[in-house]
Short mmCIF file of C-alpha atoms and ligand atoms in Angstrom, two decimals:
data_model
loop_
_atom_site.label_atom_id
_atom_site.label_comp_id
_atom_site.label_asym_id
_atom_site.label_seq_id
_atom_site.Cartn_x
_atom_site.Cartn_y
_atom_site.Cartn_z
CA MET A 1 -222.32 -121.82 44.69
CA GLN A 2 -222.30 -125.72 43.90
CA ARG A 3 -224.83 -126.84 41.92
CA PRO A 4 -227.45 -129.26 43.47
CA VAL A 5 -226.66 -133.06 43.00
CA ARG A 6 -228.69 -134.20 39.82
CA VAL A 7 -230.25 -137.78 40.99
CA ALA A 8 -232.25 -140.03 38.44
CA VAL A 9 -234.60 -142.40 39.90
CA VAL A 10 -235.93 -144.98 37.63
CA GLY A 11 -238.99 -146.58 38.97
CA SER A 12 -242.11 -144.54 40.63
CA GLY A 13 -242.86 -147.59 43.22
CA PRO A 14 -242.89 -146.83 47.02
CA SER A 15 -239.33 -147.56 46.91
CA GLY A 16 -238.65 -145.14 44.31
CA MET A 17 -241.15 -142.52 45.76
CA TYR A 18 -239.52 -143.60 49.17
CA ALA A 19 -235.95 -142.95 47.86
CA ALA A 20 -237.33 -139.56 46.37
CA ASP A 21 -238.58 -138.56 49.53
CA ALA A 22 -235.50 -139.13 51.61
CA LEU A 23 -233.16 -137.53 49.41
CA THR A 24 -234.94 -133.93 49.74
CA SER A 25 -236.05 -134.42 53.48
CA GLN A 26 -232.51 -133.80 54.23
CA GLU A 27 -230.93 -130.35 53.84
CA ASP A 28 -226.85 -131.40 54.24
CA ILE A 29 -227.19 -131.15 50.33
CA ALA A 30 -228.72 -129.35 47.92
CA VAL A 31 -230.60 -132.30 45.60
CA SER A 32 -232.84 -132.38 42.80
CA VAL A 33 -234.31 -135.61 41.67
CA ASP A 34 -236.05 -136.38 38.36
CA ILE A 35 -238.60 -139.87 39.41
CA ILE A 36 -238.67 -141.54 35.89
CA ASP A 37 -241.78 -144.44 35.16
CA ARG A 38 -242.14 -145.93 31.87
CA LEU A 39 -246.05 -145.93 32.45
CA PRO A 40 -247.74 -142.37 32.19
CA SER A 41 -249.06 -143.00 36.04
CA PRO A 42 -246.81 -143.23 38.84
CA PHE A 43 -246.64 -145.68 42.07
CA GLY A 44 -245.62 -149.00 40.29
CA LEU A 45 -247.51 -152.05 42.04
CA VAL A 46 -249.34 -149.74 44.68
CA ARG A 47 -251.49 -148.87 41.80
CA TYR A 48 -250.93 -152.41 39.94
CA GLY A 49 -250.13 -154.79 42.73
CA VAL A 50 -252.00 -153.90 45.63
CA ALA A 51 -255.62 -155.69 45.09
CA PRO A 52 -258.30 -152.98 44.34
CA ASP A 53 -260.51 -154.16 47.38
CA HIS A 54 -257.64 -153.41 49.81
CA LEU A 55 -258.55 -149.76 50.30
CA SER A 56 -256.11 -149.36 53.39
CA ILE A 57 -253.19 -150.37 51.45
CA ARG A 58 -253.73 -148.63 47.97
CA SER A 59 -254.43 -145.92 50.33
CA VAL A 60 -250.30 -145.49 50.61
CA ARG A 61 -250.86 -143.45 47.07
CA ASP A 62 -252.01 -140.55 49.21
CA THR A 63 -248.90 -140.81 50.89
CA LEU A 64 -246.82 -141.31 48.01
CA ASP A 65 -248.39 -138.49 46.03
CA LYS A 66 -247.03 -136.12 48.52
CA VAL A 67 -243.32 -136.59 47.34
CA LEU A 68 -244.25 -135.28 43.90
CA ASP A 69 -245.13 -131.74 45.22
CA LYS A 70 -242.08 -131.45 47.20
CA PRO A 71 -239.41 -128.83 45.98
CA GLY A 72 -236.96 -130.27 43.82
CA VAL A 73 -238.86 -133.33 42.77
CA ARG A 74 -240.27 -133.94 39.33
CA PHE A 75 -241.95 -136.80 37.64
CA LEU A 76 -241.31 -137.49 34.22
CA GLY A 77 -243.73 -140.78 33.41
CA ASN A 78 -244.09 -142.57 29.75
CA VAL A 79 -240.23 -142.43 29.83
CA GLU A 80 -238.67 -145.88 29.22
CA VAL A 81 -235.08 -146.21 30.47
CA GLY A 82 -233.36 -148.72 28.15
CA VAL A 83 -235.80 -147.50 25.55
CA ASP A 84 -236.34 -143.56 25.59
CA LEU A 85 -233.27 -143.22 27.46
CA THR A 86 -230.47 -145.18 27.95
CA ILE A 87 -228.34 -145.34 31.10
CA ALA A 88 -225.31 -144.07 29.43
CA GLN A 89 -227.28 -140.73 28.66
CA LEU A 90 -228.73 -141.00 31.99
CA ARG A 91 -225.20 -140.64 33.38
CA GLU A 92 -224.74 -137.24 31.16
CA PHE A 93 -227.94 -135.85 32.69
CA TYR A 94 -227.71 -137.03 36.18
CA ASP A 95 -224.69 -137.26 38.91
CA ALA A 96 -226.62 -140.42 40.46
CA VAL A 97 -229.19 -142.92 39.23
CA ILE A 98 -230.92 -144.99 41.48
CA LEU A 99 -232.49 -147.74 39.73
CA THR A 100 -236.17 -148.83 41.75
CA TYR A 101 -237.46 -150.72 38.92
CA GLY A 102 -238.84 -153.62 41.24
CA ALA A 103 -239.45 -157.11 39.94
CA SER A 104 -242.26 -157.20 37.21
CA ARG A 105 -242.04 -160.70 35.70
CA ASP A 106 -243.42 -163.78 36.80
CA ARG A 107 -241.25 -166.97 38.44
CA ALA A 108 -241.63 -170.23 35.98
CA LEU A 109 -242.71 -173.63 37.43
CA GLY A 110 -240.39 -175.95 34.97
CA ILE A 111 -242.78 -178.45 35.08
CA PRO A 112 -244.71 -179.98 31.71
CA GLY A 113 -247.58 -178.39 30.44
CA GLU A 114 -247.02 -175.00 31.75
CA ASP A 115 -247.23 -173.29 28.55
CA LEU A 116 -250.73 -174.86 27.77
CA ALA A 117 -253.42 -172.55 27.32
CA GLY A 118 -255.23 -172.12 30.45
CA SER A 119 -252.32 -171.70 32.53
CA ILE A 120 -251.60 -168.29 33.20
CA ALA A 121 -249.51 -166.22 35.34
CA ALA A 122 -250.56 -164.68 38.54
CA THR A 123 -248.52 -161.67 37.68
CA ASP A 124 -250.65 -161.37 34.44
CA PHE A 125 -254.03 -161.54 35.98
CA VAL A 126 -253.12 -158.99 38.79
CA ASN A 127 -252.14 -156.47 35.47
CA TRP A 128 -255.02 -157.22 34.15
CA TYR A 129 -257.44 -156.37 36.98
CA THR A 130 -255.72 -153.66 37.95
CA GLY A 131 -256.18 -151.78 34.41
CA HIS A 132 -252.25 -152.04 33.38
CA PRO A 133 -251.78 -150.54 30.35
CA ASP A 134 -249.26 -153.49 28.76
CA VAL A 135 -252.64 -155.88 29.14
CA ASP A 136 -255.35 -156.58 26.48
CA PRO A 137 -258.74 -155.76 28.19
CA GLY A 138 -260.28 -158.95 26.58
CA GLN A 139 -257.36 -160.97 27.43
CA TYR A 140 -259.22 -163.03 30.21
CA VAL A 141 -262.59 -162.55 29.38
CA ALA A 142 -262.85 -165.96 27.74
CA PHE A 143 -260.60 -167.50 30.55
CA LEU A 144 -263.23 -166.67 33.42
CA ARG A 145 -266.08 -167.44 31.06
CA GLU A 146 -264.75 -171.30 30.59
CA THR A 147 -263.17 -171.91 33.69
CA THR A 148 -265.37 -173.18 36.37
CA SER A 149 -261.96 -174.90 38.45
CA VAL A 150 -258.73 -173.17 38.68
CA ALA A 151 -255.35 -174.10 40.60
CA VAL A 152 -253.84 -171.26 42.47
CA ILE A 153 -250.14 -172.37 42.93
CA GLY A 154 -248.62 -170.80 45.48
CA VAL A 155 -249.28 -169.78 49.18
CA GLY A 156 -247.97 -166.43 49.47
CA ASN A 157 -250.36 -163.12 49.80
CA VAL A 158 -250.65 -162.57 46.09
CA ALA A 159 -252.53 -166.17 45.78
CA VAL A 160 -254.68 -165.30 48.20
CA ASP A 161 -255.70 -161.86 46.39
CA VAL A 162 -256.05 -163.76 43.02
CA THR A 163 -258.15 -166.44 44.61
CA ARG A 164 -260.07 -163.80 46.72
CA VAL A 165 -260.85 -161.67 43.42
CA LEU A 166 -262.16 -164.94 41.99
CA SER A 167 -264.17 -165.55 44.93
CA LYS A 168 -265.87 -162.36 45.69
CA ALA A 169 -269.86 -162.00 44.72
CA PRO A 170 -269.85 -158.73 42.43
CA GLY A 171 -271.41 -156.52 44.90
CA GLU A 172 -268.08 -157.25 46.91
CA ILE A 173 -265.78 -156.01 44.33
CA ASP A 174 -268.00 -153.71 42.14
CA TRP A 175 -267.16 -150.50 44.52
CA THR A 176 -263.23 -150.92 43.77
CA ASP A 177 -261.61 -148.85 40.75
CA MET A 178 -260.94 -151.51 38.72
CA PRO A 179 -261.91 -150.98 34.80
CA GLN A 180 -265.40 -151.80 33.96
CA HIS A 181 -264.38 -154.54 31.31
CA VAL A 182 -262.81 -156.05 34.56
CA LEU A 183 -265.87 -155.93 36.41
CA ASP A 184 -267.77 -157.32 33.72
CA ALA A 185 -265.83 -159.90 33.23
CA LEU A 186 -265.90 -160.95 36.79
CA ARG A 187 -269.40 -160.86 36.91
CA GLU A 188 -269.64 -163.37 33.83
CA SER A 189 -267.22 -165.39 35.64
CA SER A 190 -268.22 -169.49 35.75
CA VAL A 191 -265.49 -170.00 38.16
CA THR A 192 -267.04 -172.50 41.28
CA ASP A 193 -263.80 -173.70 42.68
CA VAL A 194 -260.34 -172.69 43.00
CA HIS A 195 -257.84 -175.19 44.57
CA VAL A 196 -254.88 -173.41 46.79
CA ILE A 197 -251.73 -175.26 46.39
CA GLY A 198 -248.82 -175.39 48.71
CA ARG A 199 -245.62 -177.64 48.23
CA ARG A 200 -245.12 -177.30 52.39
CA GLY A 201 -247.65 -177.27 55.15
CA PRO A 202 -249.74 -174.63 56.89
CA ALA A 203 -246.63 -173.27 59.10
CA GLN A 204 -244.74 -172.64 56.25
CA ALA A 205 -247.16 -170.66 53.99
CA THR A 206 -245.75 -166.76 53.23
CA TRP A 207 -249.11 -165.73 53.49
CA THR A 208 -250.36 -163.03 56.25
CA THR A 209 -253.06 -163.54 58.93
CA LYS A 210 -255.21 -160.47 57.80
CA GLU A 211 -255.00 -161.40 54.10
CA LEU A 212 -255.53 -165.05 54.87
CA ARG A 213 -258.90 -164.75 57.11
CA GLU A 214 -260.54 -162.33 54.57
CA LEU A 215 -260.55 -166.08 52.42
CA GLY A 216 -262.95 -166.65 55.47
CA GLU A 217 -265.24 -163.97 55.41
CA LEU A 218 -266.53 -164.22 51.52
CA GLU A 219 -270.26 -163.38 50.78
CA GLN A 220 -270.59 -166.87 48.57
CA ALA A 221 -267.59 -168.77 48.85
CA GLN A 222 -266.52 -171.26 51.58
CA VAL A 223 -263.06 -172.67 52.61
CA ILE A 224 -262.17 -176.21 52.93
CA VAL A 225 -259.19 -177.93 53.71
CA ALA A 226 -258.77 -180.37 51.27
CA GLU A 227 -255.58 -181.79 52.52
CA GLY A 228 -252.21 -181.92 54.27
CA GLY A 229 -253.45 -179.68 56.54
CA ASP A 230 -251.76 -181.10 59.41
CA VAL A 231 -248.89 -179.35 61.40
CA SER A 232 -247.77 -182.24 63.79
CA ASP A 233 -244.25 -182.86 62.21
CA GLU A 234 -241.19 -181.50 64.08
CA ALA A 235 -240.56 -178.27 61.60
CA SER A 236 -244.01 -177.31 61.81
CA ARG A 237 -244.04 -177.53 65.61
CA LYS A 238 -240.83 -175.52 65.89
CA ALA A 239 -242.31 -172.52 63.32
CA ALA A 240 -245.08 -172.03 65.17
CA ASP A 241 -242.99 -170.22 68.05
CA ASP A 242 -243.54 -167.59 65.88
CA LYS A 243 -246.63 -165.60 66.63
CA ALA A 244 -247.35 -164.95 63.07
CA VAL A 245 -247.15 -168.71 62.47
CA ALA A 246 -249.17 -169.58 65.25
CA ARG A 247 -251.88 -167.58 64.25
CA ASN A 248 -252.08 -168.98 60.13
CA ILE A 249 -252.09 -171.91 61.63
CA ALA A 250 -254.94 -171.67 63.97
CA VAL A 251 -256.78 -169.86 61.28
CA VAL A 252 -256.59 -173.02 59.07
CA GLU A 253 -257.60 -175.10 62.02
CA ASP A 254 -260.64 -173.50 62.38
CA TRP A 255 -261.37 -173.90 58.92
CA SER A 256 -260.60 -177.66 58.91
CA GLN A 257 -263.50 -178.11 61.46
CA ARG A 258 -266.16 -176.50 59.36
CA ALA A 259 -269.03 -178.60 57.86
CA ASP A 260 -269.71 -178.16 53.95
CA ASP A 261 -272.69 -175.11 53.96
CA GLY A 262 -273.11 -175.49 50.33
CA ARG A 263 -272.44 -172.45 49.23
CA ALA A 264 -272.26 -171.56 45.57
CA ARG A 265 -268.32 -171.16 45.47
CA ARG A 266 -265.47 -173.15 47.04
CA ILE A 267 -261.43 -172.16 47.89
CA HIS A 268 -259.94 -175.62 48.81
CA LEU A 269 -256.44 -175.00 50.61
CA HIS A 270 -254.17 -178.22 49.69
CA PHE A 271 -251.03 -178.62 51.50
CA ARG A 272 -247.78 -180.56 51.56
CA CYS A 273 -248.99 -180.89 47.33
CA ARG A 274 -245.56 -180.26 44.85
CA PRO A 275 -247.45 -179.22 40.72
CA VAL A 276 -245.29 -181.54 38.90
CA GLU A 277 -247.33 -181.80 35.66
CA ILE A 278 -250.13 -179.76 34.24
CA LEU A 279 -252.14 -182.12 31.88
CA GLY A 280 -253.78 -181.21 28.75
CA ASP A 281 -253.17 -181.36 24.61
CA THR A 282 -253.42 -178.16 24.08
CA ARG A 283 -255.23 -176.67 27.00
CA VAL A 284 -255.29 -177.60 30.80
CA GLU A 285 -257.07 -180.36 31.76
CA GLY A 286 -255.96 -181.24 34.81
CA LEU A 287 -253.09 -180.47 37.69
CA VAL A 288 -250.91 -183.47 38.74
CA VAL A 289 -249.33 -183.07 42.39
CA GLU A 290 -247.12 -185.19 44.60
CA ARG A 291 -247.55 -185.44 48.42
CA THR A 292 -244.55 -183.93 50.48
CA GLU A 293 -243.61 -184.38 53.24
CA LEU A 294 -241.25 -182.06 55.45
CA ASP A 295 -238.06 -182.26 56.53
CA ALA A 296 -236.82 -180.78 60.00
CA GLN A 297 -235.67 -177.76 58.14
CA GLY A 298 -239.38 -177.29 56.94
CA GLN A 299 -238.17 -178.18 52.99
CA ALA A 300 -240.56 -180.51 51.12
CA HIS A 301 -239.59 -183.38 49.35
CA GLY A 302 -241.71 -185.44 46.76
CA THR A 303 -242.81 -189.04 48.47
CA GLY A 304 -243.50 -190.00 44.89
CA GLU A 305 -247.12 -190.41 45.27
CA THR A 306 -249.21 -188.39 43.14
CA HIS A 307 -253.23 -187.36 42.18
CA VAL A 308 -254.44 -185.34 40.04
CA VAL A 309 -256.65 -182.14 40.97
CA PRO A 310 -259.69 -181.72 38.65
CA VAL A 311 -259.06 -178.07 37.29
CA ASP A 312 -259.63 -176.90 34.08
CA ALA A 313 -257.18 -173.85 34.93
CA VAL A 314 -253.63 -172.81 36.26
CA ILE A 315 -252.85 -169.25 37.75
CA ARG A 316 -248.83 -169.36 38.74
CA SER A 317 -248.52 -167.52 41.81
CA VAL A 318 -244.70 -168.46 42.87
CA GLY A 319 -243.25 -164.99 42.97
CA TYR A 320 -242.23 -162.31 40.87
CA ARG A 321 -239.02 -162.25 38.79
CA GLY A 322 -236.73 -159.05 38.42
CA THR A 323 -234.80 -158.70 35.08
CA ALA A 324 -231.53 -156.84 33.86
CA LEU A 325 -231.40 -153.60 32.41
CA ASP A 326 -228.39 -153.23 29.68
CA GLY A 327 -225.87 -151.69 30.73
CA VAL A 328 -226.12 -152.65 34.83
CA PRO A 329 -224.69 -155.33 36.58
CA PHE A 330 -227.11 -158.18 36.96
CA ASP A 331 -227.30 -161.15 39.54
CA ALA A 332 -228.87 -164.11 37.14
CA SER A 333 -228.76 -166.59 39.67
CA ARG A 334 -230.78 -164.15 41.71
CA ASN A 335 -232.45 -161.89 39.93
CA VAL A 336 -231.45 -158.94 41.35
CA ILE A 337 -228.38 -156.09 40.86
CA PRO A 338 -225.91 -156.98 43.00
CA ASN A 339 -224.85 -154.37 45.63
CA ALA A 340 -223.50 -153.27 49.15
CA GLU A 341 -226.32 -152.03 50.98
CA GLY A 342 -227.64 -150.40 47.88
CA ARG A 343 -224.26 -149.25 46.06
CA VAL A 344 -224.46 -151.27 42.82
CA VAL A 345 -221.01 -153.43 42.37
CA ASP A 346 -219.44 -155.24 39.68
CA ASP A 347 -217.56 -157.93 40.49
CA GLY A 348 -217.23 -156.55 43.75
CA THR A 349 -216.22 -153.09 42.95
CA PRO A 350 -219.10 -150.30 43.56
CA VAL A 351 -219.92 -148.52 39.76
CA PRO A 352 -219.69 -144.91 40.80
CA GLY A 353 -222.75 -143.06 40.87
CA LEU A 354 -225.30 -145.92 40.55
CA TYR A 355 -227.52 -147.34 43.51
CA VAL A 356 -230.25 -149.72 43.41
CA ALA A 357 -232.90 -149.59 46.14
CA GLY A 358 -236.48 -151.89 47.00
CA TRP A 359 -237.19 -155.82 45.28
CA ILE A 360 -234.80 -155.11 42.31
CA LYS A 361 -231.61 -154.87 45.21
CA ARG A 362 -232.84 -157.52 47.57
CA GLY A 363 -235.74 -159.42 45.71
CA PRO A 364 -239.47 -159.82 45.36
CA THR A 365 -240.23 -159.76 49.51
CA GLY A 366 -241.72 -157.66 52.29
CA ILE A 367 -244.89 -155.60 52.44
CA ILE A 368 -244.85 -151.65 51.19
CA GLY A 369 -243.06 -150.42 54.45
CA THR A 370 -240.28 -152.59 53.87
CA ASN A 371 -239.13 -150.53 51.00
CA LYS A 372 -239.23 -147.21 53.32
CA LYS A 373 -235.98 -148.27 55.47
CA ASP A 374 -234.49 -150.60 52.23
CA ALA A 375 -234.61 -146.74 49.98
CA VAL A 376 -233.40 -144.74 53.24
CA GLN A 377 -230.19 -147.17 53.47
CA THR A 378 -229.40 -146.46 49.55
CA VAL A 379 -230.10 -142.84 50.04
CA ALA A 380 -227.53 -142.59 52.99
CA CYS A 381 -225.02 -144.12 50.94
CA LEU A 382 -225.34 -141.89 48.20
CA LEU A 383 -225.53 -138.71 50.17
CA GLN A 384 -222.24 -140.08 52.06
CA ASP A 385 -220.79 -140.47 48.44
CA ALA A 386 -221.98 -137.00 47.38
CA GLN A 387 -219.88 -135.23 49.81
CA SER A 388 -217.13 -135.89 47.60
CA PRO A 389 -216.37 -132.85 44.88
CA GLN A 390 -215.60 -135.56 42.38
CA PHE A 391 -219.44 -136.41 42.38
CA LEU A 392 -221.16 -134.43 40.36
CA THR A 393 -220.07 -136.40 37.14
CA ALA A 394 -222.76 -135.28 34.97
CA THR A 395 -221.96 -133.27 31.46
CA GLN A 396 -225.47 -132.14 30.93
CA PRO A 397 -227.03 -131.24 34.55
CA ASP A 398 -229.09 -128.93 33.31
CA PRO A 399 -232.90 -130.17 33.62
CA ASP A 400 -233.32 -128.85 29.62
CA GLY A 401 -231.04 -131.46 28.62
CA VAL A 402 -232.75 -134.46 29.38
CA ASP A 403 -236.04 -132.47 28.91
CA ALA A 404 -234.72 -131.58 25.19
CA ALA A 405 -234.16 -135.07 24.74
CA LEU A 406 -237.17 -136.44 25.82
CA ALA A 407 -239.09 -133.88 23.21
CA GLY A 408 -241.73 -133.49 25.36
CA ARG A 409 -243.23 -137.11 25.42
CA ALA A 410 -242.97 -137.28 29.26
CA VAL A 411 -245.80 -137.02 31.79
CA ASP A 412 -245.11 -134.69 34.51
CA ALA A 413 -246.93 -133.97 37.79
CA GLY A 414 -249.21 -132.09 36.44
CA GLY A 415 -250.55 -134.69 33.95
CA TRP A 416 -250.45 -137.48 36.47
CA ARG A 417 -253.24 -135.43 38.39
CA ARG A 418 -255.04 -134.86 35.29
CA ILE A 419 -255.16 -138.53 34.78
CA ASP A 420 -255.97 -138.70 38.43
CA ALA A 421 -259.02 -136.21 37.84
CA ALA A 422 -260.21 -138.13 34.59
CA GLU A 423 -260.20 -141.46 36.88
CA ARG A 424 -262.12 -139.38 39.57
CA ALA A 425 -265.03 -138.23 37.03
CA LEU A 426 -265.34 -141.61 35.18
CA GLY A 427 -265.85 -143.37 38.57
CA ALA A 428 -268.43 -141.02 39.47
CA THR A 429 -270.43 -141.84 36.74
CA ARG A 430 -270.93 -145.25 38.18
CA GLY A 431 -271.14 -143.90 42.10
CA ARG A 432 -267.49 -145.21 42.23
CA GLU A 433 -264.95 -143.06 43.77
CA ARG A 434 -262.88 -143.77 40.72
CA THR A 435 -262.45 -146.12 37.78
CA THR A 436 -258.80 -146.91 36.45
CA LEU A 437 -258.08 -145.91 32.79
CA TRP A 438 -256.67 -149.09 31.18
CA SER A 439 -254.99 -147.64 27.95
CA ARG A 440 -252.22 -145.74 27.35
CA GLU A 441 -253.46 -143.93 24.58
CA GLU A 442 -256.87 -142.83 27.20
CA LEU A 443 -254.00 -141.90 29.98
CA LEU A 444 -252.01 -140.27 27.83
CA ALA A 445 -255.11 -138.28 26.07
CA ALA A 446 -256.29 -137.42 29.66
CA ALA A 447 -252.20 -136.22 31.04
CA ARG A 448 -252.64 -133.93 27.98
CA ASN A 449 -256.12 -132.66 28.14
P1 NAP B 1 -244.58 -165.17 47.91
O1 NAP B 1 -244.57 -164.63 49.14
O2 NAP B 1 -242.49 -165.17 48.09
O3 NAP B 1 -244.97 -166.66 47.98
C1 NAP B 1 -244.43 -167.48 46.65
C2 NAP B 1 -245.22 -168.66 47.15
O4 NAP B 1 -244.66 -169.48 45.80
C3 NAP B 1 -244.61 -169.66 48.24
O5 NAP B 1 -245.68 -170.51 49.02
C4 NAP B 1 -243.71 -170.61 47.56
O6 NAP B 1 -243.81 -171.92 48.18
C5 NAP B 1 -244.37 -171.05 46.58
N1 NAP B 1 -243.63 -171.35 45.43
C6 NAP B 1 -242.65 -170.84 45.16
N2 NAP B 1 -242.08 -171.69 43.83
C7 NAP B 1 -243.11 -172.52 43.87
C8 NAP B 1 -243.09 -174.02 43.36
N3 NAP B 1 -241.72 -174.43 42.55
N4 NAP B 1 -244.00 -175.29 43.42
C9 NAP B 1 -244.96 -174.15 44.46
N5 NAP B 1 -244.83 -173.60 45.09
C10 NAP B 1 -243.68 -172.58 44.53
O7 NAP B 1 -244.35 -164.16 47.05
P2 NAP B 1 -246.07 -163.22 46.20
O8 NAP B 1 -247.43 -163.97 47.13
O9 NAP B 1 -245.80 -163.38 44.78
O10 NAP B 1 -245.59 -161.95 46.98
C11 NAP B 1 -244.81 -161.18 46.84
C12 NAP B 1 -244.68 -160.36 48.19
O11 NAP B 1 -245.34 -159.05 47.79
C13 NAP B 1 -244.45 -161.02 49.22
O12 NAP B 1 -243.75 -160.55 50.11
C14 NAP B 1 -245.96 -160.78 49.62
O13 NAP B 1 -246.19 -160.98 51.08
C15 NAP B 1 -246.07 -159.00 48.83
N6 NAP B 1 -247.55 -159.05 49.05
C16 NAP B 1 -248.19 -158.36 50.15
C17 NAP B 1 -249.60 -158.05 49.96
C18 NAP B 1 -250.21 -157.75 51.00
O14 NAP B 1 -249.72 -157.18 52.14
N7 NAP B 1 -251.85 -157.67 51.06
C19 NAP B 1 -250.17 -158.57 48.96
C20 NAP B 1 -249.66 -158.99 47.44
C21 NAP B 1 -248.13 -159.19 47.80
P3 NAP B 1 -242.14 -171.95 49.21
O15 NAP B 1 -242.27 -171.41 50.67
O16 NAP B 1 -242.15 -173.30 49.71
O17 NAP B 1 -241.39 -171.51 48.27
#
């Protein structure tokens, strides 16, 4: 009997887990799947991206977790491809590799002052408050203590998450699974004003209404529409034909009519403001923005009129960015792996046995569910290719081969379950459902307990 097709899925975020699920939910071709992740814990951005106070979205992890129990699926955590295993080695151990390692870096603004102290990337701040093991726990303690007014640049859902986390009262966030040092630092935060900066108007913002509305429901923060909320231009009127856009506009309009109610914290929404410079000698002392006008296509153009938004810190939330992996083609203009429906292509030619799914396939857009459809498309290509007998290219297809190469460093699903249990036990000591273990040493110790 022919041996099963051996597939490595690199990355255990939603797209990787959905790919493993799709591979093992069909019976036409026998498949065994190893899901490899550089972190000891699975689920990628569901753990280290989705805001900890968004319980319903975070509960996707329960669905993803079930994939780890499926016959033919193994988890190999704490294994970094490119460091612990090269792509060339993967090609020896597996017939096919699906790259689903996402887009973990921040995009740059490319304006003067971006590297000043007090100017940080939202991706790093999100990693910190979700307890990512790569982030020093003390990293943003002084930042929060010394900042009273902060600009959040960008009007997407990550900007909304960051703004909400900065503006919530301790009681609104203490119950989450954030590491204790994060909750302590947020409790000590001096931030009273968050200025959210959109270079276009409310009709062009990429946030979703449900998330946006939450900003208006916070205990101690009021939303103020500071400038540029007008939607009477041609592009915005046209965009408002879309129901989702119209809902966003209605929320902003409602806020623009509210009077100042003297609450302790304020969220100022600035639209049609393009950041042009972050002021300061060694650290942030203000943000210069230029007013913009929208053309008929809804694109922003500077008017030459500038003003300073009074902030002492900046959080850049202008999107995630994918990075290249040694030995894999990369499109540096789009920061994705070039592909045709999930088959990796090099100069237009498919690379046999190499596939891609998720953000590193199509860029950092869409909700978690978008990755399911995307992974299913990739897996369909793989299964079609696997009908050829030439597909079985692995020279060491026995799982023992990769296990020997990893020499015991991998955390398996059992190890992850022990981390899970340790986090629940730690949470219970403070009356919480879970407290995230943030250090790699602690995660590994729990996994190997
Ligand atoms: P995003 O939705 O692409 O938003 C990026 C924002 O940055 C946009 O407002 C964009 O404005 C702005 N921007 C880009 N370059 C800029 C520049 N040079 N100057 C000023 N502004 C600039 O990205 P994201 O917020 O990082 O979210 C990534 C994905 O994750 C999205 O699909 C998002 O929906 C998803 N997500 C979902 C949730 C949730 O469902 N709760 C939570 C977090 C993230 P322009 O439009 O003008 O380019």
